[in-house]
CSV table of N, CA and C in Angstrom, one decimal:
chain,number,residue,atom,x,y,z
A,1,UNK,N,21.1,8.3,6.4
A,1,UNK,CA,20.2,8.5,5.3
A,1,UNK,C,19.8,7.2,4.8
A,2,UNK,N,18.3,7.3,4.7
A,2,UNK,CA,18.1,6.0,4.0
A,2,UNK,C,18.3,5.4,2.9
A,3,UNK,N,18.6,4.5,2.0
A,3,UNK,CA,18.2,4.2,0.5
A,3,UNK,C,16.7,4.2,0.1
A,4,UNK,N,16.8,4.6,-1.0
A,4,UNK,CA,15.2,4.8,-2.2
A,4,UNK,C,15.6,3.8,-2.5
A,5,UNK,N,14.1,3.2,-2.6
A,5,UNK,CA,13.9,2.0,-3.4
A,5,UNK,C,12.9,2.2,-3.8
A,6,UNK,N,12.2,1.6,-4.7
A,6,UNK,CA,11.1,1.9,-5.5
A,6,UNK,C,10.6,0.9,-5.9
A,7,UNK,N,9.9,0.3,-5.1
A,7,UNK,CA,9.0,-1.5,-4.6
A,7,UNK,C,7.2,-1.2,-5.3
A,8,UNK,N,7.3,-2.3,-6.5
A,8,UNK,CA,5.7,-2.0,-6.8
A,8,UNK,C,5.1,-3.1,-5.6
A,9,UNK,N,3.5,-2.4,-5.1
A,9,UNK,CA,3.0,-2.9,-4.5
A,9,UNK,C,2.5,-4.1,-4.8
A,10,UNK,N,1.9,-4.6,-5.9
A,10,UNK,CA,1.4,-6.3,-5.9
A,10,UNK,C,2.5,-7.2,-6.2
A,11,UNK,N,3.8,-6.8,-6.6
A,11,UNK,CA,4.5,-8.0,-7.0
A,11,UNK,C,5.4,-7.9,-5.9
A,12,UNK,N,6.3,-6.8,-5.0
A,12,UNK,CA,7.4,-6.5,-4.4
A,12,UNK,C,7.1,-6.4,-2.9
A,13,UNK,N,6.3,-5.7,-2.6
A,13,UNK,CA,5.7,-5.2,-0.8
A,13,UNK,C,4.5,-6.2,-0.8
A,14,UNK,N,4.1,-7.2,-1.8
A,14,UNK,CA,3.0,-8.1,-0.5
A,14,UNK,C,3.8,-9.1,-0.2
A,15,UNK,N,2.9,-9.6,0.4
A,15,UNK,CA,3.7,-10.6,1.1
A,15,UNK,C,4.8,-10.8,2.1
A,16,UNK,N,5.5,-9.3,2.1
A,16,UNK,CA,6.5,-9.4,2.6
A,16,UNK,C,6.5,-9.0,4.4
A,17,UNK,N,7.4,-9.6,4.8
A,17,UNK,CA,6.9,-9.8,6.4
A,17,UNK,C,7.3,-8.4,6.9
A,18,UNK,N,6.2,-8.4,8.3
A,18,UNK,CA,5.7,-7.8,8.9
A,18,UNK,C,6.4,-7.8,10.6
A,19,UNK,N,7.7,-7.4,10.8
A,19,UNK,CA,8.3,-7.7,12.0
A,19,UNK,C,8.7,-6.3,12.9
A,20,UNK,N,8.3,-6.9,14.3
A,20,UNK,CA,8.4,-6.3,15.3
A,20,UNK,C,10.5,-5.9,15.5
A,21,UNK,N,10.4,-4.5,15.7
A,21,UNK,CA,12.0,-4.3,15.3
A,21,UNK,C,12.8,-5.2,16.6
A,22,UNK,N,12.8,-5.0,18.0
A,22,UNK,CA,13.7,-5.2,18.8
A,22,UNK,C,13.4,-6.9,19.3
A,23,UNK,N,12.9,-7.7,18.7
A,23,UNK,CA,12.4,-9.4,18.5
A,23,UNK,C,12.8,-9.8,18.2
A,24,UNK,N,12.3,-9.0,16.5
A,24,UNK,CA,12.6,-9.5,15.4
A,24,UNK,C,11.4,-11.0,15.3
A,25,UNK,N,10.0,-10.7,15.9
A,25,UNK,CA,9.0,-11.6,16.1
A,25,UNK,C,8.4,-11.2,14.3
A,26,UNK,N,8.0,-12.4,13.9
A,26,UNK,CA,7.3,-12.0,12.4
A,26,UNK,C,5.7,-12.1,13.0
A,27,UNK,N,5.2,-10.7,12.5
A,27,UNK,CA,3.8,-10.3,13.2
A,27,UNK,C,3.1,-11.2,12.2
A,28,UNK,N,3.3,-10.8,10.9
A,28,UNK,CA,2.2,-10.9,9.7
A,28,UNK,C,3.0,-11.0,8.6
A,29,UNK,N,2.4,-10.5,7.3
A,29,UNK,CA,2.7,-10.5,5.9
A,29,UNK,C,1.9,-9.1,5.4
A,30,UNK,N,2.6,-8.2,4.4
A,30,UNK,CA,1.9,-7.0,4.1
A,30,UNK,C,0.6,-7.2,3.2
A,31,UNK,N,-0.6,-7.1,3.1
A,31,UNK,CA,-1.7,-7.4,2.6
A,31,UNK,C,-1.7,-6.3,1.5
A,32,UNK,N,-1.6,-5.4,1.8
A,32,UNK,CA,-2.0,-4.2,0.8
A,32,UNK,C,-1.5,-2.8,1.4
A,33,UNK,N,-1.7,-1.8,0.5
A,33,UNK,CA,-1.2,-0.3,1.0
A,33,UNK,C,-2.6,0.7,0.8
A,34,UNK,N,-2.5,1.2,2.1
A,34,UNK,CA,-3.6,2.1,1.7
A,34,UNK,C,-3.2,3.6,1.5
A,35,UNK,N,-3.5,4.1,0.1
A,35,UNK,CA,-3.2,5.4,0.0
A,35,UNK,C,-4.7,6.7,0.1
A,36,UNK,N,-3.9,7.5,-0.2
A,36,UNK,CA,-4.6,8.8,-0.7
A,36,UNK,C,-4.7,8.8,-2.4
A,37,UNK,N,-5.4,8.5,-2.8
A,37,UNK,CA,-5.3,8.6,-4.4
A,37,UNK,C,-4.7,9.8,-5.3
A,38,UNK,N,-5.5,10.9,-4.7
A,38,UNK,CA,-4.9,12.0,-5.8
A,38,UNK,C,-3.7,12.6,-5.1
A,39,UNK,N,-3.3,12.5,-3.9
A,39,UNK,CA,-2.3,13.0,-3.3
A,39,UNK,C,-1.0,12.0,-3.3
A,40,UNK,N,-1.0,11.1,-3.5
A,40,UNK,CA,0.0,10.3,-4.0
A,40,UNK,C,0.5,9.9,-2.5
A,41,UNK,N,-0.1,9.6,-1.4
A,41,UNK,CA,1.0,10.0,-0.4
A,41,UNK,C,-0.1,8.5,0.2
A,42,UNK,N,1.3,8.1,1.2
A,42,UNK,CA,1.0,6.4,1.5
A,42,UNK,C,0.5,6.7,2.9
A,43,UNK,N,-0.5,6.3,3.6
A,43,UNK,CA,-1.7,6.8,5.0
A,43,UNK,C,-1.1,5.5,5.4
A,44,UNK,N,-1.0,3.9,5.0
A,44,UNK,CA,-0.4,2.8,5.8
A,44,UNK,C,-0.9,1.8,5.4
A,45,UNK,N,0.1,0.6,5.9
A,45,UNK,CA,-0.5,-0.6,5.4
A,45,UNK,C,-1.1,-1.6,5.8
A,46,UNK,N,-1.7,-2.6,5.2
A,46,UNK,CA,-2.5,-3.6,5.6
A,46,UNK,C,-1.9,-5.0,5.7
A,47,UNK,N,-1.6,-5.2,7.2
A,47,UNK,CA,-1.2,-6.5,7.6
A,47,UNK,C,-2.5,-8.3,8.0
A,48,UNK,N,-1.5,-9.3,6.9
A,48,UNK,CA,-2.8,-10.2,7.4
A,48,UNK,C,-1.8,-11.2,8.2
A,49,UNK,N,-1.9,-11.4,9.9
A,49,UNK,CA,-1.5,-12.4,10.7
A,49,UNK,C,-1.7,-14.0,10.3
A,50,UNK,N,-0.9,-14.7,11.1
A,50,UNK,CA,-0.7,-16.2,10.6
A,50,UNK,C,-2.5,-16.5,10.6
A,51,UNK,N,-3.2,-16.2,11.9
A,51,UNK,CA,-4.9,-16.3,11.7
A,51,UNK,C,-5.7,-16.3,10.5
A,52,UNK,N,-5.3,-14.9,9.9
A,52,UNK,CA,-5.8,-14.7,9.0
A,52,UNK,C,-6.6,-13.2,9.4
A,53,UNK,N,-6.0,-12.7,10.5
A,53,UNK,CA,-7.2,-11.5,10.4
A,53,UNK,C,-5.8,-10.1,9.9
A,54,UNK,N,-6.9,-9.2,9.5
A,54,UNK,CA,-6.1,-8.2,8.8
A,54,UNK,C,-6.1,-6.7,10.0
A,55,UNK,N,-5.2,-6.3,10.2
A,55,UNK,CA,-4.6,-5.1,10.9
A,55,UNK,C,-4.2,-4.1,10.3
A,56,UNK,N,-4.0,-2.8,10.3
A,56,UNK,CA,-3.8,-1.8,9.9
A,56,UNK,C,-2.8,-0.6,10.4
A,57,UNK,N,-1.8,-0.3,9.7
A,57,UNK,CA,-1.1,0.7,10.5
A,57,UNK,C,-0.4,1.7,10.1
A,58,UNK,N,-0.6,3.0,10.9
A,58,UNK,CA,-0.4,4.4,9.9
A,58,UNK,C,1.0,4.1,9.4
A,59,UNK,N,0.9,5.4,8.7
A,59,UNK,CA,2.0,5.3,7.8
A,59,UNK,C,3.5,5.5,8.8
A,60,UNK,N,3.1,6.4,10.3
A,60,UNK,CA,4.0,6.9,11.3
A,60,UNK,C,4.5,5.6,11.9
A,61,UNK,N,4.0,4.8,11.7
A,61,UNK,CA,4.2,3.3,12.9
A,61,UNK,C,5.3,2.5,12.2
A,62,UNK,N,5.1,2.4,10.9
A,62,UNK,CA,6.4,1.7,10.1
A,62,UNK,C,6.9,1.8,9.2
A,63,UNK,N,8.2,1.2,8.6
A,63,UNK,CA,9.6,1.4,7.7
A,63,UNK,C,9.4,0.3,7.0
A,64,UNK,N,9.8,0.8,6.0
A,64,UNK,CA,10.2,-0.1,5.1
A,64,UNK,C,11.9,-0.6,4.7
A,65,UNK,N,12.0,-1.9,5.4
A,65,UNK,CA,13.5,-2.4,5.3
A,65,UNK,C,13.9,-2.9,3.3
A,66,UNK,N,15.1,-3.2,3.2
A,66,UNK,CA,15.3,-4.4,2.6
A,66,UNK,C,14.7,-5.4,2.5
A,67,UNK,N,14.0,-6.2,3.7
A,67,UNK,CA,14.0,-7.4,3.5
A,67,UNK,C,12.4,-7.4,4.3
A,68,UNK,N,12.3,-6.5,5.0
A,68,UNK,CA,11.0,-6.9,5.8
A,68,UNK,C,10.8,-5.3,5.6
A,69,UNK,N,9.1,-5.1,6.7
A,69,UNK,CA,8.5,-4.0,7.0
A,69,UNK,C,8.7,-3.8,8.1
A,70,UNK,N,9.3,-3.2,9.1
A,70,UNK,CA,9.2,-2.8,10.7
A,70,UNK,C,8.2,-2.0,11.1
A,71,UNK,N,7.4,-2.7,11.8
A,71,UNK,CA,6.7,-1.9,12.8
A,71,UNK,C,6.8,-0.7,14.1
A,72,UNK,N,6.5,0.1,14.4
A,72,UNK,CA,6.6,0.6,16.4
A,72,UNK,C,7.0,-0.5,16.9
A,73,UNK,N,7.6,-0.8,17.9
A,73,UNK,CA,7.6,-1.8,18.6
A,73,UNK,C,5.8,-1.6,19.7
A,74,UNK,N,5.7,-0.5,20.1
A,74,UNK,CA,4.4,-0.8,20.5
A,74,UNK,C,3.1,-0.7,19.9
A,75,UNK,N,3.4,-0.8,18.3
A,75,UNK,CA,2.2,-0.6,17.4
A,75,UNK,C,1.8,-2.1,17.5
A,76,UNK,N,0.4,-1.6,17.3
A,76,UNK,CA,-0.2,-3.1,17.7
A,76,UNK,C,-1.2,-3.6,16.2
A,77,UNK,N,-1.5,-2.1,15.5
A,77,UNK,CA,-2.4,-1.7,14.3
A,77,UNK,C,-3.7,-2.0,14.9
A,78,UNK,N,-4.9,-1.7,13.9
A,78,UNK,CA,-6.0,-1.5,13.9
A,78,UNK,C,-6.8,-2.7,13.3
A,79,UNK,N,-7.5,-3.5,13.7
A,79,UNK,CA,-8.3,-3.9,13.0
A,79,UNK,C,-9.2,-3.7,12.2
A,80,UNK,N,-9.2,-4.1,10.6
A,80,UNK,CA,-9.4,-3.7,9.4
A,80,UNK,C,-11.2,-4.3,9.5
A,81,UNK,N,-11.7,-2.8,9.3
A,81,UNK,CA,-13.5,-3.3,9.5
A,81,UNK,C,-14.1,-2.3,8.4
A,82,UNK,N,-15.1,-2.0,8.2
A,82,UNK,CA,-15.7,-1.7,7.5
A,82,UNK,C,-15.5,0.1,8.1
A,83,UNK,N,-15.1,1.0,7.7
A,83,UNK,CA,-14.8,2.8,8.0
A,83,UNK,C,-13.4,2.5,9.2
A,84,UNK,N,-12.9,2.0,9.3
A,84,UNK,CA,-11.6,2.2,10.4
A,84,UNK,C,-10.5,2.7,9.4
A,85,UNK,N,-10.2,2.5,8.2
A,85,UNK,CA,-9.1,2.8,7.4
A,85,UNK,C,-9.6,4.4,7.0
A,86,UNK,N,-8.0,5.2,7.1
A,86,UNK,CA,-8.5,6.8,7.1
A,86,UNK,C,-9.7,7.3,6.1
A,87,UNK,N,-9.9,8.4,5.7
A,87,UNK,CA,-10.9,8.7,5.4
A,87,UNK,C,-10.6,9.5,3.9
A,88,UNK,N,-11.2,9.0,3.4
A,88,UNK,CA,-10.3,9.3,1.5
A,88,UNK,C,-9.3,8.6,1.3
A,89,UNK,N,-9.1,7.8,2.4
A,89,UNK,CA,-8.3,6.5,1.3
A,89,UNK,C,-8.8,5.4,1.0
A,90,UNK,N,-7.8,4.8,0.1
A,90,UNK,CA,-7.9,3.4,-0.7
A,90,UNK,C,-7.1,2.6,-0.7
A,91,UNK,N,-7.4,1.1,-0.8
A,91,UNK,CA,-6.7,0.3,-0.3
A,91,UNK,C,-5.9,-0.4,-2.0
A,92,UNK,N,-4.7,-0.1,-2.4
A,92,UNK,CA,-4.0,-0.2,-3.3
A,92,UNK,C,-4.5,-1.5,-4.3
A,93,UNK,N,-4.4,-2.5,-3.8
A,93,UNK,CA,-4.9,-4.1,-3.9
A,93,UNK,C,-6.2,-4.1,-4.7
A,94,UNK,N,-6.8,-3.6,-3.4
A,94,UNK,CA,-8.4,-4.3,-3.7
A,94,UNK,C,-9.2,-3.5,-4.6
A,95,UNK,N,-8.6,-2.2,-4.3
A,95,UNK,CA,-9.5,-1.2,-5.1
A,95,UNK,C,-9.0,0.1,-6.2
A,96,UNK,N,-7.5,0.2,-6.0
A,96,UNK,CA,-7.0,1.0,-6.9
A,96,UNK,C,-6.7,0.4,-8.5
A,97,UNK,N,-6.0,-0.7,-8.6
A,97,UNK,CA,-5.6,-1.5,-9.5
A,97,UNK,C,-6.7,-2.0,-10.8
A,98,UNK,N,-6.4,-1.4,-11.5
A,98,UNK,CA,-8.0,-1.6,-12.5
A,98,UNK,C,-8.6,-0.4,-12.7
A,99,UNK,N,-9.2,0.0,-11.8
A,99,UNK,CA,-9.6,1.5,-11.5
A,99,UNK,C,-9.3,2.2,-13.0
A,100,UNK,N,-10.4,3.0,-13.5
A,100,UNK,CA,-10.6,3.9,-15.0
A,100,UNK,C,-9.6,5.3,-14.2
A,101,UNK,N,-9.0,5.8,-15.0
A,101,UNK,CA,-8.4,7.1,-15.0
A,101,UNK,C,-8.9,7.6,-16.1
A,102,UNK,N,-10.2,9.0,-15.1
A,102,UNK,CA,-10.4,10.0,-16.2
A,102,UNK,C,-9.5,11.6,-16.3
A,103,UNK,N,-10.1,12.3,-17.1
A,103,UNK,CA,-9.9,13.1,-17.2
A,103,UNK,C,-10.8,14.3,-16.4
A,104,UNK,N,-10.5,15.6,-16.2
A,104,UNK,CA,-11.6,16.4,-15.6
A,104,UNK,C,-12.8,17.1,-16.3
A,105,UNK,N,-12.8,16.8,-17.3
A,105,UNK,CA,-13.4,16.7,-18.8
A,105,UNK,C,-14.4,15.5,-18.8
A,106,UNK,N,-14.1,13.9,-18.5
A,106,UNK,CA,-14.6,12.7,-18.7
A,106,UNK,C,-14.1,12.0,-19.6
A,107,UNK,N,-12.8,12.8,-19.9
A,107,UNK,CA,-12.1,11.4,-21.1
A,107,UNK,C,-11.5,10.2,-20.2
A,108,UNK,N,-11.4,8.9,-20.7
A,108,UNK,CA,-10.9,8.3,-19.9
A,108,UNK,C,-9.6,8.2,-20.6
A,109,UNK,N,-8.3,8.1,-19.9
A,109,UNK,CA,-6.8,8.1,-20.1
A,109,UNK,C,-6.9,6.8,-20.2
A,110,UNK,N,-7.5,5.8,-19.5
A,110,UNK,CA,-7.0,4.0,-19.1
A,110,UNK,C,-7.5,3.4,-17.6
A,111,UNK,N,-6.6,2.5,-17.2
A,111,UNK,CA,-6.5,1.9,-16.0
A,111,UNK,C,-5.4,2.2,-15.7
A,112,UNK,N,-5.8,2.3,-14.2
A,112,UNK,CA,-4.3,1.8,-13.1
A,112,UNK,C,-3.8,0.7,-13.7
A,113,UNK,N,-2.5,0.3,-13.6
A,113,UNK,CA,-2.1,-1.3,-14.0
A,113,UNK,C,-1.0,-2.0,-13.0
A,114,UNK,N,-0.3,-0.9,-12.7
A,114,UNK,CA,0.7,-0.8,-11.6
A,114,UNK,C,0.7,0.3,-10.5
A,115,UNK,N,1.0,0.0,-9.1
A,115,UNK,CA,1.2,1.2,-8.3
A,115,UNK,C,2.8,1.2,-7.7
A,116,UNK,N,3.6,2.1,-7.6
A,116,UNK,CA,4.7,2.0,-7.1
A,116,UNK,C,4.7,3.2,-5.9
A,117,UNK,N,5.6,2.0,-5.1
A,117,UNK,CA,5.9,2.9,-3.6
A,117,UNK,C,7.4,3.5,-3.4
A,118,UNK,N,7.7,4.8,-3.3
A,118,UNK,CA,9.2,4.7,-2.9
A,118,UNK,C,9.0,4.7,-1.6
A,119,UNK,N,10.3,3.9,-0.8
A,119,UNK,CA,10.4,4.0,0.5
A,119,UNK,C,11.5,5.1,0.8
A,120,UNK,N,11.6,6.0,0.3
A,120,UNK,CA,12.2,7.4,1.1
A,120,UNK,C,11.6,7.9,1.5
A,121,UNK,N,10.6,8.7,0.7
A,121,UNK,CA,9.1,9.4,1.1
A,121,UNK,C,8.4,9.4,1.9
A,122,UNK,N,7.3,8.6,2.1
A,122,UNK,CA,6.9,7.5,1.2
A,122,UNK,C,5.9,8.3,0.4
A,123,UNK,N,6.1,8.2,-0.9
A,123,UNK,CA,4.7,8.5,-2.0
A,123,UNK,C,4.6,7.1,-3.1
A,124,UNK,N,3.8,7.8,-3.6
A,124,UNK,CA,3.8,6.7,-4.8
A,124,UNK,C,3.2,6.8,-6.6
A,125,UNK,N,3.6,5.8,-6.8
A,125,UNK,CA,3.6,6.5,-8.8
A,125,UNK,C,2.4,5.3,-9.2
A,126,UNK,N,1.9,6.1,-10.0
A,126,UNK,CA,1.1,5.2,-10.9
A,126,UNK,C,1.1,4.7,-12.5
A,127,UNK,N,1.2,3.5,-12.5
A,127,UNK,CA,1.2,2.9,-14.4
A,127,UNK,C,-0.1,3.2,-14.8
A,128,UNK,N,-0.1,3.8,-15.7
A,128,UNK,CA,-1.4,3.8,-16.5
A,128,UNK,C,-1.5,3.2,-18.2
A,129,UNK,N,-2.2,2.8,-18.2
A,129,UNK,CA,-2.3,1.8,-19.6
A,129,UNK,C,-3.9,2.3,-20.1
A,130,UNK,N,-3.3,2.0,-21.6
A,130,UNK,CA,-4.8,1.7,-22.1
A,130,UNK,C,-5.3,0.8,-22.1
A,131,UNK,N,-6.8,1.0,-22.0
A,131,UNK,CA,-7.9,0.0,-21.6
A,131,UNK,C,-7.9,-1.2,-22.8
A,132,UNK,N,-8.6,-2.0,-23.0
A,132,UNK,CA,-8.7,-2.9,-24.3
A,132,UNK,C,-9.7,-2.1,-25.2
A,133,UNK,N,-10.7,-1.5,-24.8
A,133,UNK,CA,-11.5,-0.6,-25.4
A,133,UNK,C,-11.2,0.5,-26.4
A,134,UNK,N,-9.8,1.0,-25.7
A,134,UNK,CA,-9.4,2.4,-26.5
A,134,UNK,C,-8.5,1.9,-27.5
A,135,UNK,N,-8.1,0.9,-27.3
A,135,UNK,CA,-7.3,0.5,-28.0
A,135,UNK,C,-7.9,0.0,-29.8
């Protein structure tokens, strides 16, 4: 059985390396998480190589350790282009964070401010704050 942990994604899971399990070769560093927004559920993450180019890999291909992310050992990921990342998702980083949370109505609740990942699941939780406006 694994441990839950409960790792926010901009401060805890970036950065954090990206290793091939039976090497132990450091592929990359985790760039971002791409979810499902309203279904809370994690589709995979975005790795950026020593290069600088960014890769992509479902959620089936890797674990989340302690100390690193493990990959498949034959996942190789996707290169991150313009429609290659699933379809209804979002990339945690670039485009969830900030992001207005309305209502079904049109009230707006706030912003995203935080996203959290548990690694048992994997799903994930959202901080929501008020805007400077509502306040």
């Amino acid at each position: 059985m694994r441990e839950e942990r409960v790792l926010n994604v901009d401060h805890d899971l970036k950065g954090m390396g990206v290793l091939e399990p039976k090497t132990a070769e450091q592929l990359g560093t985790v760039e971002d998480v791409i979810v499902h927004p309203t279904r809370g559920s994690v589709l995979g993450i975005i790795m950026r190589t020593a290069h600088g180019e960014e890769r992509w890999f479902a959620a089936s291909e890797f674990l989340v350790g302690m100390n690193a992310v493990m990959v498949a050992t034959k996942a190789r990921g996707e290169t991150v282009r313009e429609g290659t990342l699933p379809n209804g998702s979002v990339a945690v980083r670039r485009e969830l964070i900030g992001a207005n949370v309305l209502t079904e109505e049109g009230k707006l609740l706030g912003q995203v401010r935080e996203v959290y990942l548990s690694t048992a699941r994997p799903q994930i939780a959202y901080r929501i704050a008020e805007t400077t406006l509502q306040r």
